[in-house]
CSV table of C-alpha atoms and ligand atoms in Angstrom, one decimal:
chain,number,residue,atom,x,y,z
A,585,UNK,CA,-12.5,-10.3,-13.4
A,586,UNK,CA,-11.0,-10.9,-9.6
A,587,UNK,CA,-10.4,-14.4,-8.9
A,588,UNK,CA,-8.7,-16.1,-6.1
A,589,UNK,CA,-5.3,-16.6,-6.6
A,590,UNK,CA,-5.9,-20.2,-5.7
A,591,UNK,CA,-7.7,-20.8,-9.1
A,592,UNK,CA,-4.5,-19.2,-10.9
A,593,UNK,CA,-2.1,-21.6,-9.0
A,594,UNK,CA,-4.7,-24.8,-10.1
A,595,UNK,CA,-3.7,-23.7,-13.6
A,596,UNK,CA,-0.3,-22.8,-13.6
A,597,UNK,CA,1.3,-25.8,-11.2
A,598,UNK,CA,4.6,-27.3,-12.5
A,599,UNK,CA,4.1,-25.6,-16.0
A,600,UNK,CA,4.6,-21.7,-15.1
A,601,UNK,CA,4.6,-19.1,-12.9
A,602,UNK,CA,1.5,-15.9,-12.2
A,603,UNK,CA,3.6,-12.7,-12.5
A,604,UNK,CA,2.9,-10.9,-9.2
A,605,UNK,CA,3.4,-7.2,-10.1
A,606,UNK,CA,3.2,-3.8,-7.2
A,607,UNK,CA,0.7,-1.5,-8.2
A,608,UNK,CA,1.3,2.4,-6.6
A,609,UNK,CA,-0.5,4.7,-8.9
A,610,UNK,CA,-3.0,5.1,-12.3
A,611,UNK,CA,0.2,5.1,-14.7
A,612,UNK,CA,1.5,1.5,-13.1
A,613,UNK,CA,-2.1,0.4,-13.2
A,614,UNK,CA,-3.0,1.3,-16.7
A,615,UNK,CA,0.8,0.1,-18.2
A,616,UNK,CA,-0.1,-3.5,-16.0
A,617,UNK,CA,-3.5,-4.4,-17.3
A,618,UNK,CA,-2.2,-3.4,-20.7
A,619,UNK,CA,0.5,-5.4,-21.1
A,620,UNK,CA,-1.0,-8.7,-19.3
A,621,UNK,CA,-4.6,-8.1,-21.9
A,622,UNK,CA,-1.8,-7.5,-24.9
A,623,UNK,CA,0.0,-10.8,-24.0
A,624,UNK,CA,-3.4,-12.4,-22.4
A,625,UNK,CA,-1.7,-13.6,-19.1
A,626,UNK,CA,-3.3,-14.1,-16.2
A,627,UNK,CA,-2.2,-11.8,-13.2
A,628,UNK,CA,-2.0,-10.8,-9.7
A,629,UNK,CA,-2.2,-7.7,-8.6
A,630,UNK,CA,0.0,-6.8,-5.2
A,631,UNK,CA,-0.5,-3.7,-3.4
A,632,UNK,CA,1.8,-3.5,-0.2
A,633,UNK,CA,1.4,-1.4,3.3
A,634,UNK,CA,3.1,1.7,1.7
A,635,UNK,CA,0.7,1.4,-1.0
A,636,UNK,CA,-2.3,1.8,0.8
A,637,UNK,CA,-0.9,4.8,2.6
A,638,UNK,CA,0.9,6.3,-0.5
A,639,UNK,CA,-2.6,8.5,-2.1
A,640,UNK,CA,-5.1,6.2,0.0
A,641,UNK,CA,-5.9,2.7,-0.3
A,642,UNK,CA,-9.0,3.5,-1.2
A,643,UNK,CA,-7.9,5.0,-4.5
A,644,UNK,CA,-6.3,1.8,-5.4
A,645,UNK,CA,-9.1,-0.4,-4.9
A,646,UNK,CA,-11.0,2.5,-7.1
A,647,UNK,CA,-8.7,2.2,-10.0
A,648,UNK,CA,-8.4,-1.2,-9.7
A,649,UNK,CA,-12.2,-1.3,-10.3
A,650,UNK,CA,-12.2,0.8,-12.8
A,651,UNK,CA,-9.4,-1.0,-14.8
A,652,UNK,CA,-11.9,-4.4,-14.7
A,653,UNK,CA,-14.4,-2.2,-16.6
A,654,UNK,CA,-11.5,-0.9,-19.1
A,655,UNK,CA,-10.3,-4.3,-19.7
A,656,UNK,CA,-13.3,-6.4,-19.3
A,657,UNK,CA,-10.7,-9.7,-20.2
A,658,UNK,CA,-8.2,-8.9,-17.6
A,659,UNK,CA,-8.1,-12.5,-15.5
A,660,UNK,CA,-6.4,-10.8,-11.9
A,661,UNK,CA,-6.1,-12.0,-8.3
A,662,UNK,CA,-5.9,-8.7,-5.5
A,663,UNK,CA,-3.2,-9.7,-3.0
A,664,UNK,CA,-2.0,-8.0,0.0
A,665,UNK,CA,1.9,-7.8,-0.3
A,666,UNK,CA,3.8,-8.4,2.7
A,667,UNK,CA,1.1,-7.8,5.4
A,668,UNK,CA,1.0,-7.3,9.2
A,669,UNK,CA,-1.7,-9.3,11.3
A,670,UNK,CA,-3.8,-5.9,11.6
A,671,UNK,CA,-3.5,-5.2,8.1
A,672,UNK,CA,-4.7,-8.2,6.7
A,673,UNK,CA,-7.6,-7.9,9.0
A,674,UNK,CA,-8.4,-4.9,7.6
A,675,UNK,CA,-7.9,-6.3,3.9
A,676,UNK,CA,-10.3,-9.4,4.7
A,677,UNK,CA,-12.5,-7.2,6.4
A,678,UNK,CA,-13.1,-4.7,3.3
A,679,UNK,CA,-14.4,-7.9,0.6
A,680,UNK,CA,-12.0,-6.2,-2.0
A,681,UNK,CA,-8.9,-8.5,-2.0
A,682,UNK,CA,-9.2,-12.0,-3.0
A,683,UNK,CA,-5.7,-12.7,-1.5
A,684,UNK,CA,-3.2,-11.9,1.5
A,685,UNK,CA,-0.4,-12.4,2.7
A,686,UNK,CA,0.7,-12.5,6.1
A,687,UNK,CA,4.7,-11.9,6.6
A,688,UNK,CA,5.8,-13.3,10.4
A,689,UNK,CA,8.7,-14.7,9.0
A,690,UNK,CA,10.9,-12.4,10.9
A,691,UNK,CA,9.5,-14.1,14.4
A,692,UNK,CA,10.2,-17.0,15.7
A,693,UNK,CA,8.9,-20.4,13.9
A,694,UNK,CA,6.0,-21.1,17.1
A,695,UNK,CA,5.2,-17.1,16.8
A,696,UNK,CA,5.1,-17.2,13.0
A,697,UNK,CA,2.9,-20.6,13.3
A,698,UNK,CA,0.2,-18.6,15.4
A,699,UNK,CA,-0.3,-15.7,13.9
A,700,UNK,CA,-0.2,-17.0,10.6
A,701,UNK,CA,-3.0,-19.4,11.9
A,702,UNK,CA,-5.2,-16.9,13.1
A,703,UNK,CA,-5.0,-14.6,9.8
A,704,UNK,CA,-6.1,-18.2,8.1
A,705,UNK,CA,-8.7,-18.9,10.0
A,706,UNK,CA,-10.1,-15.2,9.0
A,707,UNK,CA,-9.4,-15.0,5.5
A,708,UNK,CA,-11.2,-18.4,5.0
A,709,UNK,CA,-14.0,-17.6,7.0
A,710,UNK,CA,-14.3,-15.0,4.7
A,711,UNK,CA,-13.3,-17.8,1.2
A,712,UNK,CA,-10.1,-15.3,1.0
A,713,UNK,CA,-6.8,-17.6,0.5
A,714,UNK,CA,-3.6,-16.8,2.5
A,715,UNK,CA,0.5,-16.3,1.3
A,716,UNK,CA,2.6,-16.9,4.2
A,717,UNK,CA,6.2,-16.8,4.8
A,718,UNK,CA,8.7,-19.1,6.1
A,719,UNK,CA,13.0,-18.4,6.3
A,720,UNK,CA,14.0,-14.4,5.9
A,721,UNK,CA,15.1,-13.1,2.2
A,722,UNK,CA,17.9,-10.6,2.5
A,723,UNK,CA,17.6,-6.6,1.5
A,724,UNK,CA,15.4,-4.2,3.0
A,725,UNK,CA,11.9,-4.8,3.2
A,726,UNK,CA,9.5,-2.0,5.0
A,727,UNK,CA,9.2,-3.2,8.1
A,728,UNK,CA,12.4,-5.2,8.9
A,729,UNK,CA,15.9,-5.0,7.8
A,730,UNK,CA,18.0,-8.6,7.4
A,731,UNK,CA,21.1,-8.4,6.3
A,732,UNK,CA,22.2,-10.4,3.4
A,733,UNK,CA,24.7,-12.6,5.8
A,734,UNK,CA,21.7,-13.1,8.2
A,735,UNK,CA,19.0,-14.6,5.3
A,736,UNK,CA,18.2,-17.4,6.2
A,737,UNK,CA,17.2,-19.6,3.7
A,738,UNK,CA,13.9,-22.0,4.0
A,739,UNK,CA,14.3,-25.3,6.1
A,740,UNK,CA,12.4,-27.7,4.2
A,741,UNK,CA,11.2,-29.8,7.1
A,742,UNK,CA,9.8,-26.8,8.6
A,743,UNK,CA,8.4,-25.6,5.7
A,744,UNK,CA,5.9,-28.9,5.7
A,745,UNK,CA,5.0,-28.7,9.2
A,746,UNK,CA,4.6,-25.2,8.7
A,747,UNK,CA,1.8,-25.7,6.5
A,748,UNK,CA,0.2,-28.5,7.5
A,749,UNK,CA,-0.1,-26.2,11.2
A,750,UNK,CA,-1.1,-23.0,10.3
A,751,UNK,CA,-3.5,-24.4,6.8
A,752,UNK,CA,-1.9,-21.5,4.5
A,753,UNK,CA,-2.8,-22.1,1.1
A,754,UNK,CA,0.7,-20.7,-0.6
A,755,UNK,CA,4.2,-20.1,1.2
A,756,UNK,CA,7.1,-18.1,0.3
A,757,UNK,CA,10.8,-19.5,0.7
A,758,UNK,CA,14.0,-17.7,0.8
A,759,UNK,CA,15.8,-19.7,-1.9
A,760,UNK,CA,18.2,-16.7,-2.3
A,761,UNK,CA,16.7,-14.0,-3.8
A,762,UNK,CA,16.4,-10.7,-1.9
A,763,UNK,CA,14.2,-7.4,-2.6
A,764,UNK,CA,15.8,-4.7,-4.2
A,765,UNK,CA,17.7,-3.8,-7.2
A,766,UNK,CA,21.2,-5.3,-5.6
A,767,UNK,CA,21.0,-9.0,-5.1
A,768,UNK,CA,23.4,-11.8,-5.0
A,769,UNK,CA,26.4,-10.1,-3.5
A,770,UNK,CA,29.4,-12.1,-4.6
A,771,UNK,CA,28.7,-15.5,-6.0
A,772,UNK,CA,25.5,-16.5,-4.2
A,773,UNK,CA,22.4,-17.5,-6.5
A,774,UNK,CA,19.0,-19.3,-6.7
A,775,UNK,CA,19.1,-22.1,-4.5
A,776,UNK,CA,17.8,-24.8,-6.5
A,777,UNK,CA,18.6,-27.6,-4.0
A,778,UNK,CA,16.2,-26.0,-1.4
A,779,UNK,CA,13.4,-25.7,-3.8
A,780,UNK,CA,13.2,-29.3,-4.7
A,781,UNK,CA,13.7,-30.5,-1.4
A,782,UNK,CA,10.3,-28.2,-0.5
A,783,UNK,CA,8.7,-29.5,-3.7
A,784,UNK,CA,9.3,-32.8,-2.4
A,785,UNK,CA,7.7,-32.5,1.3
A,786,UNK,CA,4.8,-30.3,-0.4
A,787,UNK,CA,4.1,-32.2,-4.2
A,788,UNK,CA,1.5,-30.2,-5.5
A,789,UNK,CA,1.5,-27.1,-2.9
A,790,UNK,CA,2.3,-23.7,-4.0
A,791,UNK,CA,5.1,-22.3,-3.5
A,792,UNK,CA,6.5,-18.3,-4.1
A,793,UNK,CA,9.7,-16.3,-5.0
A,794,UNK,CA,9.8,-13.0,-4.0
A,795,UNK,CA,12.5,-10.5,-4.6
A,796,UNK,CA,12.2,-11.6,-8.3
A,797,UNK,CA,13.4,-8.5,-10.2
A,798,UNK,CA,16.0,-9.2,-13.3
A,799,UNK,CA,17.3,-5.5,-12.6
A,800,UNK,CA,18.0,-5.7,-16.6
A,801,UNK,CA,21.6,-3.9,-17.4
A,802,UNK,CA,20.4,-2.2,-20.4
A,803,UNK,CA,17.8,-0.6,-17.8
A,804,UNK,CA,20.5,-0.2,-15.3
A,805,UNK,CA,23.2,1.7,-17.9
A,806,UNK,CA,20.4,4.1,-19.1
A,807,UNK,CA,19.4,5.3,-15.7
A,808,UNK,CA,23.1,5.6,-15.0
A,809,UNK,CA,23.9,8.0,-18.5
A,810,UNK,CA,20.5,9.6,-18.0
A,811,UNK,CA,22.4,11.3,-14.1
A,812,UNK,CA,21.4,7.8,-12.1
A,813,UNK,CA,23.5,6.1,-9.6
A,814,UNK,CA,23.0,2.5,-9.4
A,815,UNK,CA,26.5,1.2,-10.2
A,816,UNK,CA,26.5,-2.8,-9.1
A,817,UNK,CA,22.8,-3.3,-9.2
A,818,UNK,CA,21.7,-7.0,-9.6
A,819,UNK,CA,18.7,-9.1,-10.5
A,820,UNK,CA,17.3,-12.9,-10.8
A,821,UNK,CA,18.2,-14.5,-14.6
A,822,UNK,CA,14.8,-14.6,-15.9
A,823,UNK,CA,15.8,-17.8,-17.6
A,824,UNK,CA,15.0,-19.1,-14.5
A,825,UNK,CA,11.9,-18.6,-13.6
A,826,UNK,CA,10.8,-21.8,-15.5
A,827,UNK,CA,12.8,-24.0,-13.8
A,828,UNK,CA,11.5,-22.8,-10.8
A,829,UNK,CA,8.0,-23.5,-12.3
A,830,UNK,CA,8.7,-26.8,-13.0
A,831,UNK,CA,9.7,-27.0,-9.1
A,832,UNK,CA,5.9,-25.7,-7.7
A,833,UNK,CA,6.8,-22.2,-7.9
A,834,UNK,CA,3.5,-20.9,-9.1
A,835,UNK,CA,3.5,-16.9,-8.0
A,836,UNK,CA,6.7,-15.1,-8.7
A,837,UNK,CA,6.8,-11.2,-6.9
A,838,UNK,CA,8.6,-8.5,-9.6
A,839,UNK,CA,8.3,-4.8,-8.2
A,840,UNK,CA,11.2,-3.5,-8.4
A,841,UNK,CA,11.9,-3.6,-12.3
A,842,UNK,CA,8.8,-1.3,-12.7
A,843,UNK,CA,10.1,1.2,-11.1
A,844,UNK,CA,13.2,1.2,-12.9
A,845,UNK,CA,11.5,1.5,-16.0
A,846,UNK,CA,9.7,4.4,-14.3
A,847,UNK,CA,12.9,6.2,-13.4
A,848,UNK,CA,14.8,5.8,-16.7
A,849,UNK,CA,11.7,6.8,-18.5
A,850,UNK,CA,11.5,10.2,-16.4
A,851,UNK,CA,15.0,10.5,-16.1
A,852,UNK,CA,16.1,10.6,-20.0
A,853,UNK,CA,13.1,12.2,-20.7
A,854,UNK,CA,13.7,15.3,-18.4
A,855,UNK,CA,17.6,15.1,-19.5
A,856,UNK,CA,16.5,15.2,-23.1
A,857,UNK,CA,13.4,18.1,-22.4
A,858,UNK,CA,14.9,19.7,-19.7
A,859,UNK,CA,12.2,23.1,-20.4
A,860,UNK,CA,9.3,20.6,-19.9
A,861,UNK,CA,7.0,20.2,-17.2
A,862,UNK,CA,3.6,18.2,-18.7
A,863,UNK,CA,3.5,15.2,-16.5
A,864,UNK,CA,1.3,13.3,-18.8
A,865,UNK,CA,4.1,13.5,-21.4
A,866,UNK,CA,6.4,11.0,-19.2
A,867,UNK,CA,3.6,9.4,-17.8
A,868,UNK,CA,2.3,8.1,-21.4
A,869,UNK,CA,5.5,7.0,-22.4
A,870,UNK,CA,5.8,5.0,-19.0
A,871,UNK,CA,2.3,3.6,-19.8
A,872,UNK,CA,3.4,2.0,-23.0
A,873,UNK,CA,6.8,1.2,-21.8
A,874,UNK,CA,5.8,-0.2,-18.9
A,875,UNK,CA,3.1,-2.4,-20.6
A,876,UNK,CA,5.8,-3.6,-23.0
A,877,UNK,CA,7.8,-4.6,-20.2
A,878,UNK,CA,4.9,-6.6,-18.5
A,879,UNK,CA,4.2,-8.3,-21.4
A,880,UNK,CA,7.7,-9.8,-22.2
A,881,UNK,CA,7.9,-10.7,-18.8
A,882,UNK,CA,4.8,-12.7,-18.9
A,883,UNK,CA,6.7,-15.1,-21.5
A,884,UNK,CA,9.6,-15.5,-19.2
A,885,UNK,CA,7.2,-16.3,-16.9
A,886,UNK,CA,5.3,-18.9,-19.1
A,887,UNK,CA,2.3,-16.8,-18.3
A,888,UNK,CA,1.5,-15.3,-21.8
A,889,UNK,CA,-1.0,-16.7,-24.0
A,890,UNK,CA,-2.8,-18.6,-20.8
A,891,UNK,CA,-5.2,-16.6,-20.2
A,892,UNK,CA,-8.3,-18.7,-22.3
A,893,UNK,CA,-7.4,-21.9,-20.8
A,894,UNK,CA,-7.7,-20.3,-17.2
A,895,UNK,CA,-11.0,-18.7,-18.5
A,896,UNK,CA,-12.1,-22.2,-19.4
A,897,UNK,CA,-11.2,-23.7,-16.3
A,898,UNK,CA,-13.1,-20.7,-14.3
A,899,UNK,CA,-16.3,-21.8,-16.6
A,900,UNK,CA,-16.3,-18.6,-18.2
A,901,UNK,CA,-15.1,-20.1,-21.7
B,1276,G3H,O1,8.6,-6.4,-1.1
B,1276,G3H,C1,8.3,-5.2,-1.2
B,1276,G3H,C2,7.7,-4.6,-2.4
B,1276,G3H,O2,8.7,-4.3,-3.4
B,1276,G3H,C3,6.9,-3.4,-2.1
B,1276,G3H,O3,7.7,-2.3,-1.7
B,1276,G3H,O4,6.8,-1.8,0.6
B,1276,G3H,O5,8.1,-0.1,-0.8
B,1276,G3H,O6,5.8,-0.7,-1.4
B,1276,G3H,P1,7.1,-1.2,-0.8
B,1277,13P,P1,11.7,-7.2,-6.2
B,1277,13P,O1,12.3,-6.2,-5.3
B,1277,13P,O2,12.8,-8.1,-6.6
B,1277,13P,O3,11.0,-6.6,-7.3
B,1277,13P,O4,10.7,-8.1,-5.3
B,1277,13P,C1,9.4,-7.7,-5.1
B,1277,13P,C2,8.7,-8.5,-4.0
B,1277,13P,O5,9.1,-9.5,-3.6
B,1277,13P,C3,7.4,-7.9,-3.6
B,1277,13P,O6,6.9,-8.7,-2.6
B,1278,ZN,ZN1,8.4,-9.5,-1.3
């Protein structure tokens, strides 16, 4: 069942976080509404700008649909992942997602302000709810490049006018994290400080962490023997995703861990059958691998075992 994720955050404020997880292909799609039925978690589903061009977007919203009839349980919010003014347009426009977000953070805080604004007063128009983004994350994101001595972390007085101008209903901060599998260069970390200064201008208001990956070792070592070269990849302590619960965090973006489970599934697999070439073979063990992943996640998250209580709370109980 799509819901808006405004109904997941109701449920999840101050006690845990919705995992936000990027969907690309079947094998992603399958692995993600397995794992979050198997550890009955409510979810959100994030498809990005290089998603919707990768097959088509309309195969995503396809499989998406087709997953709802698989796993008629499955409690899921669509979301537009870091979207362009034009783009989330389009999104509102088709009735499919039940989320967007629009990403101006890289412009200046009156430009930001604006367009955010207008892509508000669209999506609600339309009873869509909006993410938007205020301060700049380091690492590489698709359309912009920041440097991890340029991020700028979230001012927390902004951050409150912010909302209360534009009428987004959830805002990202840059409390430290970046996207990608190398993060916290030297000794830099979750900024803690920030978040409850934020909490504490927006009690109540959602709030989202992006660049969320762990980047597990283990994962990291096996890709590396298996011919990989990630030496000094780095992810977020999943230990603290709570925390940062308990501090309105209520939507918390993992995308790259998935595809690392992706590439050391194919990569020892091909180094160990190097004579085959069945894609399904892989592609089943990254279904149940990457299920298993989504659903020990969930628990870090605090999202596992929720899922009844949000049905309850949607009247569906
Ligand atoms: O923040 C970016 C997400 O990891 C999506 O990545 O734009 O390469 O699909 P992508
Ligand atoms: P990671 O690169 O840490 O998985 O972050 C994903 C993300 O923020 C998607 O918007
Ligand atoms: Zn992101």
């Amino acid at each position: 069942m799509i819901v808006t994720t405004k109904k997941l955050f109701e449920a999840a404020y101050g006690k845990y976080a919705i995992g936000a997880y990027n969907i690309n292909n079947s094998e992603q799609t399958m692995g993600l509404f397995r794992g979050c039925v198997e550890s009955k978690a409510p979810f959100i589903i994030q498809i990005s700008k290089g998603a919707r061009t990768y097959t088509d977007k309309r195969m995503l919203e396809g499989m998406i649909r087709a997953a709802d009839e698989i796993f008629p349980e499955a409690i899921f919010a669509v979301h537009l992942d870091h979207g362009d003014e034009q783009t989330c347009y389009d999104c509102i426009e088709s009735g499919f997602y039940s989320s967007v977000m629009i990403d101006a953070s890289h412009e200046s805080f009156e430009e930001n302000i604006a367009i955010t604004k207008r892509v508000v007063d669209a999506a609600h128009a339309k009873g869509i709810v909006v993410e938007a983004e205020l301060g700049q994350l380091g690492g590489v994101e698709e359309h912009v490049s920041v440097s991890e001595a340029d991020a700028k972390l979230t001012d927390p007085d902004q951050a409150k006018e912010f909302v209360a101008r534009t009428g987004c209903d959830s805002l990202a901060c840059a409390i430290g994290t970046s996207h990608g599998a190398f993060k916290f260069s030297g000794s830099q970390g979750l900024h803690f400080d920030v978040l409850a200064e934020i909490q504490k201008r927006l009690p109540g208001f959602p709030l989202v962490m992006h660049g969320s990956s762990s980047v597990p070792q283990e994962e990291v070592a096996r890709i590396n023997a298996a011919g990989g070269a990630l030496a000094g990849a780095k992810g977020v302590d999943a230990d603290q995703f709570l925390p940062a619960a308990k501090l309105g965090v209520t939507k918390i973006n993992i995308d790259t861990d998935g595809r690392l489970v992706w590439t050391r599934v194919h990569r020892e697999f091909f180094r160990d059958k190097p004579e085959g070439f069945d894609l399904r073979s892989p592609g089943k063990i990254f279904m149940s691998e990457y299920a298993k992943f989504i659903a020990d996640k969930n628990v870090k998250l605090g999202s596992a075992g929720q899922i009844d209580t949000v049905r309850a709370m949607l009247g569906q109980g």
